[in-house]
Amino acid sequence: MAPRVAVLASGRGSNLQALIDAARGGAPFEIALVVTDRADAFALERAKQSDLPARLVDRRRFAERRALEREIERVLDDADIAWVALAGFMRVLTAAFIATRPDRIVNIHPSLLPAFRGLHTHRRALETGVRITGCTVHVVRPALDDGPIIAQAAVPVLADDDETTLAARVLEREHQIYPLALGLMTSGAGVVDGEQVRLVKPVAEPPQGFIWPKLA
Amino acid sequence: MAPRVAVLASGRGSNLQALIDAARGGAPFEIALVVTDRADAFALERAKQSDLPARLVDRRRFAERRALEREIERVLDDADIAWVALAGFMRVLTAAFIATRPDRIVNIHPSLLPAFRGLHTHRRALETGVRITGCTVHVVRPALDDGPIIAQAAVPVLADDDETTLAARVLEREHQIYPLALGLMTSGAGVVDGEQVRLVKPVAEPPQGFIWPKLA
C-alpha cells in the first residue's frame, strides 16, 4: 500500500492538485488527507472535488501556535498519516511538531535554496537581478526554508518578467518537481543522511534530483 | 576599435584563456593586457604564449592593499585600459580602485549568486546538498562577490560529485559564459541600471543572459 500523505495548505492549493493528480497517475504515495488552517482556503474545494477527506483546523480558534499544531497532530494521527507535504502552508512549524514525523515532512519553496529563503522570493529575485531562479523541495527543519534538499528545478528569469510572470513560470516547475521529489522519498529512493538527501536507488525521473528546462 | 580589456589573474588563468580565445574569435573586446599579483601565476605564461603584454605587480612588494592597487591603476592607465575582467584574482578590491572604472570591472564567481559568496563554493554547495549550482558573471562592487549580475549558467550537481568533478563541470560553463557576459557589456547590449544589468539591445547568445545545459 502506498504511504499515506497529508497535504497542509493555506491557500489555493495548486501544488496540492499536482500531488493529487500524480498520486492518481501512479506516483508512489497516496494523498489521504488535506488539512488547512484557513476556512477560505481553495484547497478545501479541491479536496472536495477530488473526493478526498479534508479537515479545517481554523487558526482563529487557537491563540497559541502549539495548540494549533497539537490539533493538527491529532488529526494526522487519527488518519494514520505517515508523511506530510506542505503546500503553501503559511505557518512556521515548531521543532516539536516536526519531531512527530522525523524526516517525513517536506516542503516546496519557490527559489533555488539556499538563495531567497522566506517570503516574496520572486520580487527579491527580480530586485537582485538573477538570471536563473527555480524551486526546491526539501525536508523540513525548524529553521525557515531550511533542511535537506530533495530536488530542485531551474527556471530562467526573462528580461521582461514581473513578479506575476516569473511566479507563473516557476509554478509550472513546482507542479512537476513536487510529486517527483515526494515520490523519491516515499519510495525509499531518497534517504536523509546527515543534512543531505542521498539517492540510494536508481530512479527514472529526475534521475539526480534536478529538472532542467528540457523536461518542459 | 574593440574596447581594451585587462585581465587580472592570480592563478592558472583558465578563464583568461577563454577570454583571449573569444577575443581572437570575434568577441566585441580586445584583451590588451594581463596583470597578475603573483610571480608564479600561470597566467603570465598564457600571456606570453598568446603574445600579449603582461605585467607582474608583485603582492610581496606592497605592505598595503591600496599601494598595490595604485600600482595596478597606473599600469592600467598606461595601457589605456577601459575594462577590467577579474579571473581568479585573489584580492578584494577597494571602493577606491573600483571607482576608477565605474561599472566597467567585472568578475566571475563559481556559484549561482547570491548563493555561496566567498571561497570554497563547491565544497559548500556539496555540503548544503544543492542539486543545481552554476556560475555568475557580475559587475564588481566593494562587497565580496556582490554586484549587478550580467549572466549566469546553471550546472547540475551529480550524486557522485566531489569538489574536483563539480569544479571541472562548472569551469566548462565559466569558459562559455565569461566571454559572452563581457561581450554583452563591452558591446553596450548590457547596461547597469541601479543595481541590475538590463539588456537593452537584441543579442545572439545568451539571449537573456543565461546559459542552459542544452548549450553544452
XYZ file of C-alpha atoms in Angstrom:
432
model
C 0.000 0.000 0.000
C 1.292 3.440 -0.898
C 2.463 5.629 2.023
C -0.296 7.884 3.292
C 0.420 11.577 2.814
C -1.391 14.571 4.262
C -1.092 17.860 2.411
C -1.180 21.022 4.528
C -2.269 24.074 2.583
C -3.389 27.589 3.463
C -4.211 28.905 0.024
C -5.339 27.977 -3.432
C -3.540 24.644 -3.307
C -2.204 24.328 -6.830
C 0.649 22.151 -5.588
C -1.927 20.099 -3.714
C -3.637 19.485 -7.035
C -0.350 18.438 -8.633
C 0.199 15.916 -5.830
C -3.358 14.574 -6.093
C -3.011 14.159 -9.855
C 0.365 12.440 -9.512
C -0.885 10.031 -6.853
C -3.796 9.070 -9.089
C -1.410 8.716 -12.004
C 0.694 6.106 -10.236
C 3.152 8.047 -8.033
C 4.374 6.026 -5.025
C 2.180 7.791 -2.452
C -1.457 8.298 -1.609
C -2.920 11.684 -0.755
C -5.025 10.540 2.191
C -5.931 13.857 3.788
C -5.965 17.598 3.188
C -5.556 19.893 6.176
C -5.930 23.639 6.134
C -5.777 26.336 8.778
C -7.958 28.760 6.833
C -11.680 28.412 6.281
C -11.434 30.196 2.928
C -8.614 28.064 1.506
C -9.448 26.883 -2.002
C -7.556 23.718 -1.035
C -10.761 22.616 0.735
C -12.670 22.907 -2.513
C -10.006 20.920 -4.344
C -10.217 18.145 -1.764
C -13.978 18.039 -2.186
C -13.730 17.941 -5.969
C -11.283 15.040 -5.692
C -13.357 13.192 -3.071
C -10.587 13.440 -0.522
C -11.084 13.857 3.219
C -10.304 17.393 4.338
C -10.028 18.942 7.773
C -10.144 22.588 8.733
C -8.076 23.393 11.823
C -9.034 27.040 11.974
C -6.165 29.277 13.003
C -8.626 31.739 14.523
C -9.586 29.168 17.157
C -6.046 28.894 18.551
C -4.254 31.670 20.409
C -1.070 29.639 20.649
C 0.921 28.080 17.847
C 1.490 24.828 19.720
C -2.203 24.451 20.451
C -2.978 24.650 16.734
C -0.159 22.250 15.961
C -1.346 19.762 18.562
C -4.755 19.752 16.965
C -3.180 19.097 13.568
C -1.077 16.303 15.074
C -4.250 14.702 16.412
C -5.923 14.961 13.011
C -2.878 13.407 11.303
C -2.659 10.591 13.820
C -6.370 9.835 13.531
C -5.920 9.437 9.774
C -2.814 7.281 10.133
C -0.667 9.728 8.175
C 2.974 8.761 7.568
C 4.152 11.752 5.530
C 3.279 15.439 5.489
C 3.676 17.648 2.428
C 3.442 21.383 2.965
C 1.907 23.197 0.025
C 1.630 26.880 0.736
C 1.020 26.284 4.413
C 1.578 29.708 5.950
C 2.814 28.632 9.349
C 6.351 28.081 10.567
C 6.305 24.697 12.270
C 7.885 24.132 15.663
C 10.567 21.554 16.370
C 8.001 19.676 18.460
C 5.646 19.284 15.501
C 8.488 18.337 13.156
C 9.682 15.684 15.606
C 6.380 13.826 15.257
C 7.427 12.609 11.784
C 11.218 12.773 11.629
C 12.455 13.423 8.080
C 8.941 12.777 6.772
C 7.704 16.344 6.498
C 8.566 18.017 3.205
C 8.076 21.475 1.782
C 8.346 23.249 -1.546
C 9.901 26.684 -1.791
C 9.886 28.887 -4.896
C 13.620 29.575 -5.125
C 16.860 27.721 -5.587
C 17.681 27.340 -1.908
C 19.813 28.470 -0.129
C 19.041 31.655 -2.085
C 15.928 33.652 -1.172
C 14.583 31.965 1.916
C 11.358 33.432 3.273
C 8.613 35.422 1.620
C 8.427 37.435 -1.605
C 11.037 35.261 -3.295
C 10.195 36.338 -6.837
C 10.227 40.021 -6.014
C 13.590 39.600 -4.339
C 14.954 37.553 -7.238
C 13.905 40.303 -9.643
C 15.382 43.009 -7.429
C 18.633 41.090 -7.171
C 18.681 40.699 -10.932
C 19.389 36.964 -11.002
C 19.152 35.314 -14.424
C 18.288 31.898 -13.064
C 15.942 31.025 -10.254
C 13.860 27.937 -9.579
C 12.218 25.886 -6.898
C 13.301 23.458 -4.223
C 11.655 20.555 -2.427
C 13.287 19.889 0.923
C 12.855 18.004 4.165
C 11.562 20.386 6.808
C 13.735 21.567 9.685
C 12.766 24.063 12.384
C 14.633 26.883 10.612
C 12.564 28.602 7.918
C 13.013 27.146 4.428
C 15.948 25.081 5.569
C 16.612 21.364 5.502
C 17.995 18.578 3.316
C 17.305 19.290 -0.347
C 15.471 16.530 -2.202
C 15.151 18.071 -5.643
C 15.488 21.363 -7.466
C 14.391 22.767 -10.792
C 16.000 25.713 -12.562
C 13.891 28.414 -14.205
C 15.102 31.326 -16.327
C 14.295 34.910 -15.429
C 13.386 36.718 -18.623
C 14.181 40.348 -19.342
C 10.553 41.470 -19.274
C 9.460 39.429 -16.249
C 7.439 40.837 -13.404
C 6.511 39.027 -10.203
C 3.399 37.539 -11.794
C 5.006 36.140 -14.932
C 8.005 34.803 -13.034
C 5.821 33.207 -10.355
C 3.763 31.504 -13.054
C 6.852 30.105 -14.789
C 8.286 28.798 -11.521
C 4.916 27.344 -10.512
C 4.862 25.147 -13.619
C 8.113 23.621 -12.410
C 6.826 23.297 -8.861
C 3.979 21.162 -10.144
C 6.468 18.867 -11.848
C 9.100 18.627 -9.168
C 6.945 18.291 -6.070
C 5.384 14.927 -6.993
C 8.752 13.649 -8.223
C 10.550 14.712 -5.057
C 7.877 13.374 -2.739
C 7.918 10.106 -4.666
C 11.708 9.878 -4.309
C 11.253 9.932 -0.546
C 8.138 7.800 -0.094
C 9.573 5.114 -2.387
C 12.765 4.932 -0.325
C 14.929 6.051 -3.259
C 15.946 9.162 -1.314
C 17.159 8.924 2.268
C 18.211 11.630 4.684
C 21.858 11.184 5.601
C 23.083 13.895 7.933
C 21.748 17.092 6.443
C 21.670 15.817 2.878
C 19.341 13.640 0.869
C 21.130 10.801 -0.868
C 19.571 8.903 -3.727
C 20.217 5.269 -2.908
C 18.170 3.551 -5.601
C 18.098 4.088 -9.332
C 15.100 6.182 -10.266
C 13.511 7.253 -13.507
C 12.917 10.997 -13.348
C 14.528 13.156 -12.145
C 17.487 10.783 -12.097
C 19.660 13.007 -9.938
C 17.072 15.129 -8.220
C 17.024 18.064 -10.606
C 14.878 19.134 -13.508
C 16.150 21.074 -16.468
C 14.182 23.184 -18.871
C 14.393 20.435 -21.483
C 11.873 18.426 -19.481
C 9.277 21.167 -20.013
C 38.138 49.534 -32.356
C 37.172 46.961 -29.749
C 37.223 48.120 -26.114
C 40.525 47.378 -24.420
C 40.249 44.893 -21.551
C 42.831 43.992 -18.923
C 42.506 40.609 -17.249
C 43.649 40.375 -13.623
C 44.578 36.853 -12.583
C 46.408 35.292 -9.657
C 46.391 31.661 -10.712
C 46.341 29.343 -13.659
C 44.202 31.665 -15.708
C 41.888 29.278 -17.492
C 39.219 31.964 -17.718
C 41.885 34.312 -19.055
C 42.476 31.806 -21.833
C 38.756 31.644 -22.590
C 38.653 35.440 -22.893
C 41.751 35.525 -25.120
C 40.286 32.859 -27.389
C 36.938 34.635 -27.585
C 38.520 37.996 -28.406
C 40.504 36.401 -31.226
C 37.363 34.632 -32.384
C 35.485 37.888 -32.891
C 34.081 38.829 -29.470
C 33.477 42.579 -29.061
C 36.534 43.247 -26.900
C 40.300 43.098 -27.092
C 42.424 41.539 -24.366
C 45.080 44.240 -24.265
C 46.888 43.392 -21.038
C 47.305 40.682 -18.433
C 48.095 41.737 -14.866
C 48.987 39.408 -12.046
C 49.994 39.899 -8.432
C 51.871 36.608 -8.212
C 55.189 35.851 -9.844
C 54.269 32.175 -10.193
C 50.870 32.736 -11.838
C 50.493 30.558 -14.923
C 48.514 33.469 -16.350
C 51.891 35.061 -17.170
C 52.831 32.052 -19.246
C 49.489 32.169 -21.056
C 50.005 35.835 -21.903
C 53.441 35.036 -23.289
C 52.118 32.133 -25.354
C 49.461 34.428 -26.789
C 51.883 37.307 -27.419
C 50.022 39.573 -25.045
C 51.609 42.216 -22.826
C 51.706 41.078 -19.196
C 52.637 42.909 -16.034
C 53.565 41.480 -12.661
C 52.590 43.736 -9.761
C 54.083 41.545 -7.082
C 51.980 41.422 -3.933
C 55.099 40.814 -1.861
C 56.365 44.290 -2.729
C 53.370 46.050 -1.173
C 52.615 46.102 2.534
C 49.364 47.943 1.968
C 46.452 46.956 -0.220
C 45.968 50.472 -1.591
C 49.627 50.753 -2.539
C 49.333 47.587 -4.629
C 46.088 48.806 -6.135
C 47.577 52.168 -7.009
C 50.369 50.441 -8.882
C 47.814 48.375 -10.784
C 45.832 51.534 -11.559
C 48.999 53.097 -13.003
C 49.645 50.010 -15.140
C 46.051 50.029 -16.413
C 46.135 53.743 -17.205
C 49.458 53.405 -19.020
C 47.927 50.755 -21.249
C 44.757 52.768 -21.865
C 42.537 50.069 -20.395
C 38.770 50.689 -20.447
C 37.506 47.463 -18.873
C 38.871 45.109 -16.227
C 37.959 41.435 -16.043
C 38.885 39.582 -12.871
C 39.764 35.956 -13.487
C 40.764 34.269 -10.274
C 42.296 37.453 -8.905
C 42.681 36.687 -5.216
C 42.319 40.203 -3.863
C 39.246 42.002 -2.620
C 39.281 45.359 -4.371
C 38.667 48.599 -2.514
C 35.954 51.081 -3.388
C 38.700 53.476 -4.476
C 40.022 51.039 -7.066
C 36.531 50.161 -8.266
C 35.712 53.861 -8.683
C 38.458 54.223 -11.302
C 36.296 52.363 -13.844
C 32.694 52.674 -12.714
C 30.617 49.655 -13.783
C 33.478 48.518 -16.003
C 35.106 45.993 -13.700
C 33.600 42.520 -13.935
C 34.162 39.249 -12.122
C 33.236 35.607 -12.451
C 32.201 33.589 -9.418
C 31.643 29.818 -9.377
C 28.156 29.767 -7.894
C 24.683 30.982 -8.694
C 24.891 34.227 -6.743
C 23.530 35.271 -4.284
C 24.181 31.711 -3.061
C 27.685 30.793 -1.860
C 29.582 34.046 -1.900
C 33.239 33.769 -0.923
C 35.657 30.877 -1.036
C 35.208 27.105 -1.249
C 31.944 27.439 -3.142
C 31.883 23.875 -4.469
C 32.618 22.330 -1.087
C 29.853 24.401 0.437
C 27.442 23.531 -2.371
C 28.144 19.846 -1.809
C 27.765 20.190 1.971
C 24.470 22.016 1.506
C 23.300 19.286 -0.832
C 22.079 21.552 -3.614
C 21.086 19.808 -6.846
C 21.801 22.788 -9.043
C 24.701 25.193 -8.877
C 26.416 27.264 -11.546
C 28.434 30.370 -12.168
C 27.811 34.086 -12.324
C 29.462 36.995 -14.110
C 28.757 40.272 -12.351
C 29.800 43.888 -12.195
C 32.137 44.372 -9.245
C 31.058 46.253 -6.134
C 33.096 46.765 -2.967
C 31.252 43.939 -1.167
C 32.699 40.493 -1.863
C 31.074 38.673 -4.789
C 28.316 41.220 -4.957
C 27.134 43.491 -7.742
C 24.787 43.614 -10.728
C 24.504 40.193 -12.366
C 25.315 40.124 -16.074
C 24.863 36.439 -16.812
C 24.523 33.089 -15.115
C 24.814 29.465 -16.130
C 23.214 26.543 -14.322
C 25.136 23.331 -13.679
C 23.813 20.087 -12.190
C 25.348 18.556 -9.090
C 25.565 14.811 -9.654
C 25.128 12.197 -6.960
C 28.754 11.059 -7.071
C 30.351 14.502 -7.343
C 33.290 15.616 -5.266
C 34.798 19.105 -5.224
C 37.087 18.280 -8.152
C 34.468 16.864 -10.501
C 31.977 19.592 -9.672
C 34.577 22.348 -10.096
C 35.512 20.932 -13.507
C 31.896 20.842 -14.675
C 31.271 24.411 -13.523
C 34.541 25.593 -15.068
C 33.391 24.446 -18.511
C 30.435 26.777 -18.125
C 32.610 29.587 -16.827
C 34.631 29.438 -20.013
C 31.446 29.820 -22.052
C 29.691 32.445 -20.040
C 32.550 34.797 -19.226
C 33.271 35.847 -22.834
C 29.549 36.126 -23.546
C 28.901 38.252 -20.460
C 31.892 40.505 -21.035
C 30.813 40.929 -24.644
C 27.300 41.891 -23.543
C 28.801 44.764 -21.579
C 31.574 45.951 -23.917
C 29.162 45.947 -26.861
C 26.693 48.124 -24.970
C 23.981 45.463 -25.071
C 24.014 45.280 -21.276
C 23.851 48.417 -19.163
C 23.938 48.876 -15.419
C 20.670 50.374 -14.237
C 20.580 50.792 -10.480
C 21.894 47.511 -9.146
C 20.779 45.450 -12.116
C 22.090 44.821 -15.592
C 19.481 45.399 -18.262
C 19.861 44.054 -21.765
C 18.950 46.955 -23.998
C 19.870 45.569 -27.417
C 18.962 42.274 -29.014
C 21.869 39.865 -28.739
C 22.585 36.441 -30.099
C 23.748 34.240 -27.218
C 22.894 34.131 -24.415
C 19.743 35.985 -25.444
C 18.622 36.727 -21.912
C 21.876 36.440 -20.022
C 21.663 32.810 -19.008
C 23.039 29.557 -20.322
C 21.288 26.243 -20.000
C 22.754 22.788 -20.196
C 21.437 22.431 -23.762
C 24.129 24.810 -24.978
C 26.822 22.364 -23.841
